[in-house]
XYZ file of C-alpha atoms in Angstrom:
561
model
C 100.989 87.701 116.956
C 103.111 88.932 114.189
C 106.365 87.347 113.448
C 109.283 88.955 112.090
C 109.489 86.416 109.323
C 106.846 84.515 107.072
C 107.652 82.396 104.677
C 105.508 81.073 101.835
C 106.708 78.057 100.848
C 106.532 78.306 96.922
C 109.134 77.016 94.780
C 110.085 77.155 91.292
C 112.305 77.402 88.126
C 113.938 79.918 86.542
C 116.904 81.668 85.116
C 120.186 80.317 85.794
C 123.532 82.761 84.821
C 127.133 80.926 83.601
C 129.798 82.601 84.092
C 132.597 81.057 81.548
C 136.717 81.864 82.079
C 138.414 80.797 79.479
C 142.006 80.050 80.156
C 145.199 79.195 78.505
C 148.583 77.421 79.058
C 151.219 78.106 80.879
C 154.172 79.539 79.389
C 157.733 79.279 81.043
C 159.142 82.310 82.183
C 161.844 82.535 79.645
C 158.959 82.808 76.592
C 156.538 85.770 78.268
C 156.358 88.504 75.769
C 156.959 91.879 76.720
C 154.616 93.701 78.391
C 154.893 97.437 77.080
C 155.896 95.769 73.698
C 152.845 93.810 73.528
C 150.452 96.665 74.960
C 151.877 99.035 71.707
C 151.525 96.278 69.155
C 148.708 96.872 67.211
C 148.612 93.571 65.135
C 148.807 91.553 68.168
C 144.869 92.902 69.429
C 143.235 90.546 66.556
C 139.256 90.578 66.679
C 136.574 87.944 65.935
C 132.889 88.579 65.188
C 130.481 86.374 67.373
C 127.121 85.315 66.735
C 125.242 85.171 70.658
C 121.261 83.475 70.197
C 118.602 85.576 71.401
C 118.053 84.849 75.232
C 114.674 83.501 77.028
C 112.531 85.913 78.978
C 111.576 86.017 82.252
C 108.801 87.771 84.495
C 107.711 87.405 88.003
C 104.699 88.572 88.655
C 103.584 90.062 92.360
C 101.236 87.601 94.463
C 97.814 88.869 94.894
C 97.392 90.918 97.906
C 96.910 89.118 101.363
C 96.740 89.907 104.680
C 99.547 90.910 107.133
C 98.113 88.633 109.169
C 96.020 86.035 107.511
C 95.294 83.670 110.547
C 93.123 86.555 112.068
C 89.421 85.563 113.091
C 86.257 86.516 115.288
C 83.340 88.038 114.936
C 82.582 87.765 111.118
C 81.714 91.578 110.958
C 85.159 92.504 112.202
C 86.720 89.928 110.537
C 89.715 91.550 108.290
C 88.373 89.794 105.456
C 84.742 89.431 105.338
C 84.705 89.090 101.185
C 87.229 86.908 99.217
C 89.475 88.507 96.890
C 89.198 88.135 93.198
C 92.994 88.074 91.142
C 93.668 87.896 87.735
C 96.667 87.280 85.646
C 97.144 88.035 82.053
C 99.679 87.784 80.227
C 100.724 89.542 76.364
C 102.723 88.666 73.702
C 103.589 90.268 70.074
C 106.867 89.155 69.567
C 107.922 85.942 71.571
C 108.248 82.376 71.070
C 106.129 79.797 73.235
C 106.193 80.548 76.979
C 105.121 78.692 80.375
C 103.543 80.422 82.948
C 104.918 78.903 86.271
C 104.256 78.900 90.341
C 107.824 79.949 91.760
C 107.648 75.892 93.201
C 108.048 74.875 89.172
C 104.181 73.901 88.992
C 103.219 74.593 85.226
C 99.668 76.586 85.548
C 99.014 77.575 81.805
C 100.796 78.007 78.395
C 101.331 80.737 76.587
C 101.071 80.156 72.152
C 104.036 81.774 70.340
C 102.914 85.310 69.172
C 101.625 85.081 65.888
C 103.191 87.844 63.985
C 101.443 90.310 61.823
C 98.716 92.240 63.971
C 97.803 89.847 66.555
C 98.769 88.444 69.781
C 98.808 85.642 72.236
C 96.935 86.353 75.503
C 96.999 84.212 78.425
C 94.331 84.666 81.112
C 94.449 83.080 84.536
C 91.986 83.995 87.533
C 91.316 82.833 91.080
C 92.736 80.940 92.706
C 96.517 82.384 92.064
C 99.254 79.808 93.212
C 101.199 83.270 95.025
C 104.255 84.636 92.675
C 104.555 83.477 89.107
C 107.082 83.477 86.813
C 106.655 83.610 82.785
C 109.095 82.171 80.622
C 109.067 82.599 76.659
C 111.658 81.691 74.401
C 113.050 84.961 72.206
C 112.283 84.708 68.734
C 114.594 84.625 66.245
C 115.441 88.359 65.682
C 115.682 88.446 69.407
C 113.492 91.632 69.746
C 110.734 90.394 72.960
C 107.616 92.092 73.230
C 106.406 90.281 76.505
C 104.429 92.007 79.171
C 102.220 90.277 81.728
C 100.400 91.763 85.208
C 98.441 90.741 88.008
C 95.564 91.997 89.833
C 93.376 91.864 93.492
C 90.447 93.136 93.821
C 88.457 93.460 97.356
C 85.335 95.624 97.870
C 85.632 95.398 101.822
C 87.311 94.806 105.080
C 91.045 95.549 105.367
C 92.312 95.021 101.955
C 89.760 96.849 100.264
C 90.695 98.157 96.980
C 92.125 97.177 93.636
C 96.448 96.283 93.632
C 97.318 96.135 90.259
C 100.924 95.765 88.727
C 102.992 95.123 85.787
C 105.021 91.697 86.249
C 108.879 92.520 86.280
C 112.240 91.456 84.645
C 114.099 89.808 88.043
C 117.808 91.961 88.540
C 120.502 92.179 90.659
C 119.124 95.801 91.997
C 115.623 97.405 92.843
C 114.871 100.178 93.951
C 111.226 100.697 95.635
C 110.258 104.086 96.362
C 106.802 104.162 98.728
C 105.039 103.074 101.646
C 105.762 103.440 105.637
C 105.426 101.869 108.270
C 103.448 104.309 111.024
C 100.363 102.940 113.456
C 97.788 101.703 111.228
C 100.322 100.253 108.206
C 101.516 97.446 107.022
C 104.379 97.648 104.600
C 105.279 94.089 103.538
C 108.960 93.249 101.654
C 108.111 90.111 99.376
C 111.325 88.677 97.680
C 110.741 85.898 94.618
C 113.548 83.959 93.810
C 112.701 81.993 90.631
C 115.749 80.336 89.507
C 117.303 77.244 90.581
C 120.061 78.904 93.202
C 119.566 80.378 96.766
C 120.164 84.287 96.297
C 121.629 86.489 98.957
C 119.864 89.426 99.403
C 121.162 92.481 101.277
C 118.599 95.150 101.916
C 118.638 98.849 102.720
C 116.127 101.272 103.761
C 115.943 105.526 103.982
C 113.481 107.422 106.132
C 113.056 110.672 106.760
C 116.350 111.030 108.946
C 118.328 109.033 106.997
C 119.144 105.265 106.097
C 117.502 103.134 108.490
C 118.751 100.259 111.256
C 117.550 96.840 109.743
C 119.453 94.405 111.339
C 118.900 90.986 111.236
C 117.203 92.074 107.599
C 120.322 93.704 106.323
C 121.456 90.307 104.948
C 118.316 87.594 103.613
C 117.958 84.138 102.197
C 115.623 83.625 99.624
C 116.089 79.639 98.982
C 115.900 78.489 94.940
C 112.206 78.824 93.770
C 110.514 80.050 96.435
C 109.101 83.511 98.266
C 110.287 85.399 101.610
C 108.214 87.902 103.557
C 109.268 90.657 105.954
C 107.072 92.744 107.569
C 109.190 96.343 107.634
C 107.349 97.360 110.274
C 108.679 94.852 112.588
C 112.499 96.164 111.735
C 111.795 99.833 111.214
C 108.671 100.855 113.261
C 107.130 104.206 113.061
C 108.287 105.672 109.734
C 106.707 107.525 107.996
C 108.305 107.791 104.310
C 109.859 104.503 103.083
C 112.580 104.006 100.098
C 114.031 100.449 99.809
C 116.946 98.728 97.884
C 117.153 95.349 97.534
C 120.445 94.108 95.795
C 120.722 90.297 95.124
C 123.525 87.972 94.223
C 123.926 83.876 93.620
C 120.349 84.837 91.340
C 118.097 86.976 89.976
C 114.873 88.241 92.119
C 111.974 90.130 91.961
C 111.093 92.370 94.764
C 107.977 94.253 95.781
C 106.606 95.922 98.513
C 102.784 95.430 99.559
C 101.676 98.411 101.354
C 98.265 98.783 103.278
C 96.846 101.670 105.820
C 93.947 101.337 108.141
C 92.565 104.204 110.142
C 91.001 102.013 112.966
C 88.998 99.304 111.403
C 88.537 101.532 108.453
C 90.721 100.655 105.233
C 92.698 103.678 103.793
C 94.094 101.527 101.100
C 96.459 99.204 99.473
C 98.689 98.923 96.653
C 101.715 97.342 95.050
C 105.057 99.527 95.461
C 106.811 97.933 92.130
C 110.382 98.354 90.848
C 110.958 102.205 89.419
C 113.971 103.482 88.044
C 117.281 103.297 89.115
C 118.704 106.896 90.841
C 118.542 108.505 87.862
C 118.834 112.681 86.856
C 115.522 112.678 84.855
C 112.146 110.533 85.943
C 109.085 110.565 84.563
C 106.186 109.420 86.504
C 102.471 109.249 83.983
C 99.475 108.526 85.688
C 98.877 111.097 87.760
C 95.448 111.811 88.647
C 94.428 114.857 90.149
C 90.328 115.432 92.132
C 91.527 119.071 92.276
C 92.358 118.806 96.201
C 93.328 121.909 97.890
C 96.533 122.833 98.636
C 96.454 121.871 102.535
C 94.866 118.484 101.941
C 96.611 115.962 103.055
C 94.582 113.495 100.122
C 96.341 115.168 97.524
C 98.663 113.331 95.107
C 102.248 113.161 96.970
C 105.624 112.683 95.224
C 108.437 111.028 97.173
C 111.732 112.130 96.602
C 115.698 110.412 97.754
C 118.459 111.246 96.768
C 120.622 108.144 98.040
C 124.163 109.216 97.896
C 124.808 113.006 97.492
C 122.558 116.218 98.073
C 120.481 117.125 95.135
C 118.817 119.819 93.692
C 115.563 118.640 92.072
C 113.114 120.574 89.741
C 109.363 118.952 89.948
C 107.260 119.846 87.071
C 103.571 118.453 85.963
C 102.269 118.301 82.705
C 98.395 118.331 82.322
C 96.157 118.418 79.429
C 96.184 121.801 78.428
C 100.123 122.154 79.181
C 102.566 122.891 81.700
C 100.995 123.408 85.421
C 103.103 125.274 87.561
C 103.376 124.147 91.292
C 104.006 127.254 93.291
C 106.551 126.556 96.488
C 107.107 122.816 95.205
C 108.612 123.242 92.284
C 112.268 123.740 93.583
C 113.004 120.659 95.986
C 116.619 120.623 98.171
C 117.103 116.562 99.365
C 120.152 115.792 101.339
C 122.181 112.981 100.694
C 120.211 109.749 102.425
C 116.863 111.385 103.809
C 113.151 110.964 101.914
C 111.492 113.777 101.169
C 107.642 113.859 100.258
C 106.281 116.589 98.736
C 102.671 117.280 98.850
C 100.865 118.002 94.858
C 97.451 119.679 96.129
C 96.154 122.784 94.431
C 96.147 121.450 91.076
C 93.163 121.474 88.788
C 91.408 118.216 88.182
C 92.906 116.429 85.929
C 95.431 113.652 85.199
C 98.857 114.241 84.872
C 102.625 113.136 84.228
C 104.765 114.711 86.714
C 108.712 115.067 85.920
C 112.006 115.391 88.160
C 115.192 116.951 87.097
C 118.072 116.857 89.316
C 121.971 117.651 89.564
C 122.132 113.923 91.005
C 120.586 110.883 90.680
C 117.045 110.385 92.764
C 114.595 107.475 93.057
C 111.226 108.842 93.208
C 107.672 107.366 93.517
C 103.864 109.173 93.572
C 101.042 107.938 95.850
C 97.350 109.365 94.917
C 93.910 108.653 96.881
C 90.309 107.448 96.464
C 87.314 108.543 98.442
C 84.881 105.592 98.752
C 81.340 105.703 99.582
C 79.211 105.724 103.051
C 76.094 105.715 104.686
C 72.847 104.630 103.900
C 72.728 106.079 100.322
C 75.986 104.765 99.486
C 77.085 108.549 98.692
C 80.681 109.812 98.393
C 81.845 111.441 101.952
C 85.476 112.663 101.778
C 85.404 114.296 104.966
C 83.523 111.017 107.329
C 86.356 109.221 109.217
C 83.923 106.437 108.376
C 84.736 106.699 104.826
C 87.214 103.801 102.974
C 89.868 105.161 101.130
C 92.042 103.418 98.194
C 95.674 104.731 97.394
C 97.816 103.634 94.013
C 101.793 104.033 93.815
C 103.354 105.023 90.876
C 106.424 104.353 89.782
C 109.206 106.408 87.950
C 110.475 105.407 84.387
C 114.100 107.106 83.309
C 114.192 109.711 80.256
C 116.874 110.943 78.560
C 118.291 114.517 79.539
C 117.737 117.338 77.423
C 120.860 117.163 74.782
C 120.429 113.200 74.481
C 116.246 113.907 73.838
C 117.369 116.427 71.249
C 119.532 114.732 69.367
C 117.408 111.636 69.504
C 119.289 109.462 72.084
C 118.277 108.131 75.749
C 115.476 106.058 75.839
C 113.737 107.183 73.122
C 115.797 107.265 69.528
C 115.329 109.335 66.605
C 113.713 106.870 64.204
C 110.596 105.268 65.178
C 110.653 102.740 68.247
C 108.243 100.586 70.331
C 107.469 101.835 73.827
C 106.385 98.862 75.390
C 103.540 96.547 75.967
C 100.835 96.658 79.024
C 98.613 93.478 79.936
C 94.753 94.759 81.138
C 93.846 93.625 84.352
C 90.138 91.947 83.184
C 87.383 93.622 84.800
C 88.723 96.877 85.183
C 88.315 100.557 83.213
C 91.577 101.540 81.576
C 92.983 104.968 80.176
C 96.048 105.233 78.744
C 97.915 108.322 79.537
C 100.585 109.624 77.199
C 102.863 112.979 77.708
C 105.661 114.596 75.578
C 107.711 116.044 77.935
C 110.191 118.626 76.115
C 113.740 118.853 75.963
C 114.202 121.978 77.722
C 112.353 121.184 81.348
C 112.951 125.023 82.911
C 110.855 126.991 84.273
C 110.686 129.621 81.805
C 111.653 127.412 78.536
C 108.880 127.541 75.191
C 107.955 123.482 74.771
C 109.017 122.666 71.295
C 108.401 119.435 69.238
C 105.965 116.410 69.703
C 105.754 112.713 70.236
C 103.990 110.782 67.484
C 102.899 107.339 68.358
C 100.562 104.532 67.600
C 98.038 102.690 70.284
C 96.959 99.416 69.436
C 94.534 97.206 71.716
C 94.341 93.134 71.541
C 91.326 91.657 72.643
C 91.017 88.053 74.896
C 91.309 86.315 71.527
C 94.542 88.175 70.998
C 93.223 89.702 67.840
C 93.905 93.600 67.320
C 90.704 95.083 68.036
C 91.787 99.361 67.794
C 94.585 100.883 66.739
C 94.835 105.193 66.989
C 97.496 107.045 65.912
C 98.275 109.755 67.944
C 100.354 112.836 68.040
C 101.131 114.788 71.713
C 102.303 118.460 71.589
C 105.497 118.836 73.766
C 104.338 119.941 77.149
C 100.989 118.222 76.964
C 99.498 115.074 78.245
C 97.071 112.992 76.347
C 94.245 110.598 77.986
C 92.623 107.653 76.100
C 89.940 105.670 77.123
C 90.179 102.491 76.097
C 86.721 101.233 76.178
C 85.432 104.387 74.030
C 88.571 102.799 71.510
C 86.982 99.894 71.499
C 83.611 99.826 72.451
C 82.262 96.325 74.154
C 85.385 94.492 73.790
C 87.203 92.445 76.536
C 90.473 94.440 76.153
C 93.661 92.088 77.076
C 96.436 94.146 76.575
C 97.501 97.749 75.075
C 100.782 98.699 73.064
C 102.112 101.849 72.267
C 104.282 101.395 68.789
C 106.098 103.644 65.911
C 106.882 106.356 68.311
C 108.470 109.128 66.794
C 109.898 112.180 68.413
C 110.589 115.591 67.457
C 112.087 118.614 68.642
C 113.855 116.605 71.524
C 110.798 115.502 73.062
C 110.540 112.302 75.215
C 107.408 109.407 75.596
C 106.486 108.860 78.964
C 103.388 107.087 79.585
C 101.129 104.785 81.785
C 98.094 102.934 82.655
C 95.088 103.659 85.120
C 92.761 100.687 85.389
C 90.084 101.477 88.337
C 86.800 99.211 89.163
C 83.426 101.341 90.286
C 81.111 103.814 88.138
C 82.824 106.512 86.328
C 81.627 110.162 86.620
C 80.988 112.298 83.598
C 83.690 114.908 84.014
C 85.816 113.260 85.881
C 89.374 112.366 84.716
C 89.544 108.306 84.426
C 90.518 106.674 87.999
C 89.435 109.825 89.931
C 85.594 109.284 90.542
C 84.796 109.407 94.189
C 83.806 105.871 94.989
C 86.531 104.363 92.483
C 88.970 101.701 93.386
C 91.989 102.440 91.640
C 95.405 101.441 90.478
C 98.628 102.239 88.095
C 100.636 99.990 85.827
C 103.288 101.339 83.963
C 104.703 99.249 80.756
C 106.829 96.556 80.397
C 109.601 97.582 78.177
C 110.568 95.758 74.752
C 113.738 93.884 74.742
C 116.008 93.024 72.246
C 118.754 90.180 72.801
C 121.038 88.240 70.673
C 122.992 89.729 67.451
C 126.236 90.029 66.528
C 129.225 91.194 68.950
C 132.631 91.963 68.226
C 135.447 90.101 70.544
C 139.231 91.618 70.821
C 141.995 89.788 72.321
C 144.203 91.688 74.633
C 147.655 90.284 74.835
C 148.542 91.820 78.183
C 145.892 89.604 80.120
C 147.603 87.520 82.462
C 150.810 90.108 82.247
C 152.611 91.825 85.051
């Protein structure tokens, strides 16, 4: 029997936030000051320049996929696990001090060496058995700019949770928004909630479907006690939906949240995957990694984007951006979401091919893309899209933010006008990775000329943490570029990828990704889209910065009528 709640009990440390309030005396009433004269004089609002230390960093890093219901048993050939699961953690640094790897209960599991500077890195590798959610912790070094990125993999090559979940360890917030998964006969979407500090966090959480927000109720409000992990199976609140968007919005602590989301047709596995934090409801979202088996139009296989716009009606423009250019989506392109319901709109009919898709809206949107695998069947093991007896494997992607047109062309948003690092990605080991890089330009309309390019530099780190490739690169606007990693560094255990010294011009913005499958390439095919491929998305962990210099101003009229 499924219960509404599961609880793993792992604990932990973490971050802890301190709030200070400075105050002052009291004055009798016969001495207050003015208020209009001390609001319009200018030699009263005196400033003072304050040095703030760089900050730690923190990640939490998904548990490796389990089973909704893990006490499940029988026969062994119906068994919903019949083969153990193999996870991995590794973790990156280029710029950090020393950092502890942690199980959220505060059990140290490894250490992680300061990053040496120059052209190498410190790697940290873990694999099976995982201890659940981790967090990493690294001290910022001394300029304060972290470069920090860590992930986690499962792979399972039968039975229920066959496939490979793969994800980028996050920063823990106050707000997340998870676009993907449902909750229909067959799926399991599962709401995991890591709490690594050293308070209880209150956690309220909301949900959209198709019709609108959704009726949680004894989930609109959560618990997740100081160092440890809480489980809810959606399913169990929100039965029989069929396009999911969650936000989870935390307070008392910072916590990660993900959602684990698995299908079965039958006893047949259609997939599983990690639904990890995207953007924020945001104008413009980028989403790299698409890949494309040139599916028809009417299959239902195809790539799907999912679309909300949370709290007013929206206009959104969808565009793709392939190889050779801009690919033009005829009937999809022009997308009208009403305030509060999800939207998915299907992305068959294009070429195959791997892609970066884009949304532009009048108001903000979450967004999130789900693509497919074939597996193999029958006696010669062969590729059979159309047999119900056929596996499947599904990866969600998630949406990064760009900046909108007049901040990318006058070198603002997220990327600037002088060079910039675009984030770090730790390799899952044991899988086949291409990084996938797009320019989109400025001008996103239908009928606009692309202008400009993205210049940027991809470096790879090997186990030892030495750089083993570097490649600079330049992307035309409008065009999406593919690297192989393993034809960038041929026979090397590949730990980690960064993508440095980007430059734009002509307004155009970075968006990129990684797609790490396990299983045989095909010649021809685009990376992650073989038939027979197990296969996931990680998108990069972004370079921080903390610490510097701030400038404080007293305001005389605080604690005025």
């Amino acid at each position: 029997m499924r219960g509404l709640w599961r609880r793993a009990a792992l604990g932990g440390t973490g971050l802890v936030a301190v709030a200070l309030v400075a105050g002052g005396a009291a004055l009798a009433p016969h001495v207050l000051p003015d208020p209009e004269a001390a609001r319009s004089d200018g030699a009263a609002h005196r400033t003072s320049t304050v040095d703030v230390a760089p900050g730690d960093r923190m990640l939490v890093c998904p548990a490796p996929a389990r089973l909704t219901d893990p006490d499940s048993g029988g026969d062994a050939q119906f068994r919903a696990s019949p083969v153990p699961t193999t996870s991995q953690l590794g973790a990156l640094a280029l710029a950090s001090g020393a950092g502890t790897l942690r199980a959220l209960d505060g059990t140290k599991t490894g250490d992680l060496a300061a990053a040496p500077g120059g052209d190498g890195a410190s790697v940290l590798r873990q694999g099976s058995p995982l201890p659940g959610g981790l967090a990493l912790r690294a001290t910022a070094p001394d300029d304060g700019a972290d470069r920090l990125a860590a992930a986690v993999s499962s792979t399972t090559s039968s039975g229920d949770l066959r496939g490979l979940v793969a994800a980028s360890c996050q920063t823990p917030g106050t707000i997340t928004w998870l676009a993907g998964g449902d909750t229909k006969v067959g799926s399991s979407t599962q709401l995991v909630l890591q709490n690594p500090g050293l308070t209880p966090a209150t956690v309220s959480v909301r949900a959209w479907g198709p019709d609108g927000e959704l009726p949680l109720a004894s989930s609109a409000s959560l618990v997740v006690p100081a160092g440890k992990e809480v489980v809810r199976l959606l399913e169990a609140a929100a039965p029989g939906v069929d396009r999911l968007v969650v936000k989870v919005k935390a307070s008392g602590g910072l916590v990660g949240a993900y959602l684990q989301h698995s299908t079965l047709s039958g006893i047949v596995p259609q997939g599983v995957d990690d639904v990890v934090a995207g953007s924020a409801p945001a104008r413009h979202l980028a989403l790299a990694g698409v890949v494309g088996r040139g599916e028809a139009i009417s299959d239902a296989r195809a790539p799907v984007l999912r679309l909300l716009a949370p709290s007013h009606a929206a206009k959104a423009t969808v565009s793709l951006w392939g190889p050779s250019g801009r690919v033009h989506l005829r009937g999809a392109e022009q997308v009208a979401l009403d305030a509060g319901q999800v939207v998915d709109v299907p992305l068959g009919g294009l070429p195959a091919g791997t892609y970066t898709v884009s949304v532009d809206a009048d108001q903000g949107v979450v967004a999130g893309v789900v693509e497919q695998r074939p597996g193999t069947t029958g006696a010669a093991g062969q590729p059979s899209p159309a047999d119900a007896r056929t596996p499947w494997d599904r990866a969600w992607v998630p949406a990064q933010a760009v900046p909108d047109a007049e901040a990318a062309a006058s070198g603002g948003g997220s990327i600037g006008a002088g060079p910039v690092d675009a984030g770090e990605v730790a390799l899952p080991r044991g899988t086949a990775d291409a990084v996938v890089l797009s320019a989109l330009p400025a001008d996103r309309s239908a009928d606009a000329k692309a202008t400009g390019s993205v210049k940027a530099t991809v470096r790879l780190f090997d186990a030892t943490g030495a750089q083993v490739a570097s490649r600079a690169t330049t992307v035309e606007a409008a065009k999406t570029a593919v690297l192989d990693l393993a034809a960038l560094a041929p026979g090397k255990d590949l730990a980690g990828v960064a993508v440095d010294a980007v430059t734009p011009s002509g307004g155009a913005a970075l968006a990129w990704g990684v797609v790490a499958s396990v299983g045989a390439p095909s010649s021809g095919v685009p990376a992650g889209g073989a038939n027979g491929q197990l296969v996931s998305v990680l998108a990069p962990v972004a370079s921080v910065r903390s610490g510097g210099t701030v400038t404080a101003q007293e305001d005389p009229t605080l604690g005025l009528p």
